[in-house]
C-alpha atoms as one frame of an Amber mdcrd trajectory, in Angstrom:
protein
   0.000   0.000   0.000   1.251   3.516  -0.808   0.220   4.727   2.669   2.476
   2.161   4.345   5.950   3.736   4.833   7.580   0.318   4.766   6.178  -0.298
   1.276   7.530   2.961  -0.150  10.716   3.281  -2.143  13.408   4.612   0.248
  13.638   8.036  -1.412   9.844   8.462  -1.214   9.774   7.376   2.437  12.502
   9.857   3.375  10.843  12.633   1.366   7.533  11.909   3.138   9.239  12.191
   6.519  10.786  15.550   5.628   7.491  16.758   4.133   5.708  15.924   7.398
   8.346  17.885   9.349   7.763  20.890   7.085   3.978  20.677   7.389   4.199
  20.412  11.191   6.485  23.446  11.422   9.474  21.512  12.748  11.307  22.578
   9.594  10.183  26.108   8.760  10.112  27.769   5.340  13.588  29.135   4.648
  15.337  26.463   6.725  17.722  24.117   4.966  16.390  20.633   4.412  18.708
  17.696   5.242  21.589  17.582   2.775  22.478  14.621   0.584  25.358  13.801
   2.908  23.153  14.002   6.014  20.503  11.764   4.447  23.151   9.219   3.445
  24.544   9.214   6.981  21.246   9.154   8.889  19.288   6.822   6.603  22.075
   4.579   5.354  21.160   5.049   1.689  23.182   5.624  -1.474  24.069   8.979
  -3.003  21.584   8.394  -5.822  18.756   7.706  -3.373  19.595  10.722  -1.204
  19.744  12.968  -4.260  16.255  11.905  -5.366  14.783  13.028  -2.022  15.387
  16.712  -2.751  14.060  16.249  -6.288  10.785  14.836  -4.931  10.392  17.688
  -2.445  11.064  20.294  -5.138   8.521  18.675  -7.459   5.904  18.718  -4.679
   6.616  22.365  -3.853   8.186  21.684  -0.446  11.728  22.731  -1.367  13.496
  25.194  -3.621  17.130  25.489  -4.675  18.741  28.865  -3.962  22.069  29.417
  -5.746  24.907  29.865  -3.279  22.696  28.909  -0.335  21.386  25.376  -0.855
  18.020  23.627  -0.842  15.537  25.369   1.429  12.165  24.307   2.756   9.023
  26.038   1.519   5.294  25.409   1.433   3.286  24.702  -1.730   1.288  27.690
  -2.945  -1.979  25.857  -2.754  -5.142  25.654  -0.725  -5.510  22.779   1.691
  -8.978  21.260   1.542 -10.642  19.671   4.555  -9.794  16.235   3.241  -6.087
  17.149   3.161  -6.304  18.563   6.682  -7.522  15.170   7.867  -4.467  13.529
   6.276  -2.153  16.103   7.869  -3.812  15.675  11.264  -3.330  11.925  11.215
   0.224  12.159   9.889   1.528  14.940  12.128  -1.081  15.647  14.825  -1.609
  19.096  13.289  -4.064  20.041  10.541  -2.619  23.480   9.875   0.259  24.540
   7.684   3.052  26.656   9.109   1.995  30.307   9.213  -1.685  29.443   8.853
  -4.379  30.224  11.404  -8.078  29.538  11.720 -10.707  32.063  12.732 -13.945
  30.482  13.972 -16.724  32.645  12.593 -19.699  30.832  14.121 -20.751  27.592
  15.805 -24.054  26.257  17.074 -27.258  24.350  16.354 -29.328  25.224  13.271
 -32.281  23.609  11.469 -31.189  21.559   8.476 -32.066  22.934   5.062 -33.167
  20.477   2.368 -29.603  20.336   0.989 -28.062  19.636   4.390 -30.799  17.203
   5.412 -30.298  15.235   2.209 -26.524  15.090   2.775 -26.753  14.025   6.414
 -29.712  11.671   5.903 -32.115  13.501   8.223 -35.453  15.263   7.835 -35.464
  18.941   6.820 -35.663  21.134   9.912 -33.798  18.616  12.079 -31.343  20.223
  14.490 -27.758  19.862  13.228 -24.382  21.281  14.232 -23.018  24.060  12.024
 -19.441  25.375  12.255 -17.909  28.024  10.016 -14.262  28.987  10.024 -11.962
  31.107   7.881  -8.366  30.089   7.235  -5.796  32.854   6.803  -2.146  32.961
   5.803   0.296  35.811   5.194  -1.589  36.736   2.001  -4.952  37.074   3.761
  -8.064  34.896   3.646  -7.524  31.534   1.984 -10.827  29.725   2.336 -14.086
  29.888   4.264 -15.172  26.415   5.312 -18.594  25.485   6.687 -19.319  22.082
   8.237 -22.607  20.496   9.190 -22.694  17.461  11.500 -25.516  15.316  12.911
 -27.074  16.901  15.991 -26.169  13.988  18.254 -22.496  14.790  17.776 -23.109
  18.163  19.412 -24.448  16.323  22.442 -21.428  14.012  22.568 -18.901  16.813
  22.003 -20.222  20.155  23.265 -17.040  21.901  22.083 -18.494  21.723  18.565
 -21.052  24.315  19.645 -18.485  26.865  20.826 -16.938  29.363  18.416 -13.370
  28.490  19.344 -10.666  26.476  17.513 -10.554  22.718  18.105  -6.988  21.439
  18.618  -8.097  18.036  17.287 -10.296  19.593  14.572 -13.784  18.154  14.089
 -12.446  14.813  12.820 -10.286  14.142  15.871 -12.822  15.389  18.397 -15.640
  13.242  16.994 -13.423  10.171  16.914 -12.183  10.787  20.467 -15.686  11.231
  21.919 -17.647   8.689  19.892 -15.188   6.271  18.294 -16.611   7.171  14.884
 -13.634   7.455  12.536 -13.871   9.068   9.110 -12.880   6.309   6.681 -14.399
   7.396   3.356 -15.077  10.694   1.638 -16.517  12.100  -1.562 -15.144  15.325
  -3.086 -16.971  17.570  -5.518 -15.255  20.590  -7.098 -17.410  23.279  -8.687
 -17.614  26.971  -9.521 -20.306  28.745  -7.484 -21.266  32.359  -6.748 -19.860
  33.429  -3.393 -22.651  34.191  -0.861 -22.832  37.678   0.640 -21.719  36.619
   4.130 -18.616  34.900   2.723 -17.916  37.627   0.147 -17.506  40.063   3.032
 -14.723  37.888   4.491 -12.887  37.882   1.158 -13.580  41.557   0.524 -15.109
  40.854  -2.898 -18.399  41.493  -4.647 -21.347  39.315  -3.699 -22.011  36.646
  -6.331 -18.480  36.557  -7.734 -17.837  33.048  -9.193 -15.235  31.209  -7.105
 -13.919  27.686  -6.799 -15.585  25.449  -4.198 -14.855  22.041  -2.729 -17.651
  19.987  -1.161 -16.728  17.014   1.057 -18.932  14.288   2.477 -17.452  11.948
   5.103 -18.609   8.506   6.268 -17.531   6.580   9.358 -16.600   2.898   9.649
 -20.285   2.016  10.045 -21.300   3.676   6.784 -22.984   6.633   8.492 -22.352
  10.255   7.489 -20.361  12.217  10.072 -19.815  15.535   8.295 -20.837  17.550
   5.248 -18.550  20.472   4.421 -18.402  23.196   1.789 -15.251  25.270   1.240
 -15.315  28.549  -0.710 -11.849  29.458  -1.955 -10.771  33.073  -2.082 -10.247
  34.545  -5.579  -6.858  33.845  -7.165  -6.319  30.815  -4.932  -5.842  27.426
  -6.539  -6.729  24.002  -5.222  -4.375  21.096  -5.838  -3.895  17.612  -4.475
  -1.133  15.036  -4.614  -1.779  11.294  -4.952   0.574   8.358  -4.948  -0.006
   6.174  -8.015   2.378   3.367  -7.034
């Protein structure tokens, strides 16, 4: 399996380890990544293998070569969707990129609209949890993400109803309190007009077409745990990396 470090080619395994250190903030943008010589010494691999590590990180956007300085860590210029945050959380214990922060805009119980009821498998008007947060980096707002969860999860984890950041994020908190682990998701990418309340966060005109990502998550029992819609700020791009081997 590609997710099993022991099954990866050595250069991919080492690159994945360094990538996780960059995403967690242990290696910060502008820091040197381990050199070829250091990788050879610490990992016991050949020069060819160690050299390929930096090439992988550069291709993924996690490293850049600076003449006269060396190979430095950086972060990909991309938006991280909720599905990627789940991967980061499980890999590093942290769902945020270095230099990124979350602002919780609202949290509480709301009646489910027809769209939300259909996604969560409940009747319209049923009480559900709604959380909205905005992610920011040094360039400003990145994405506004809204999640809806079954109402019973608000009873099991009252923190979901408070407009404050969750160190474990919704995924980790739900799993910790209920044992329900997100094991499957569906992603839908579309262009939609930005609603007025989100346009004000981006500082753009209401109705401007922007890129959106919709995620639906199921637990190990086949039940929906979360429905989320992310609106990306203008001039932001969404990308994802997948192992094909």
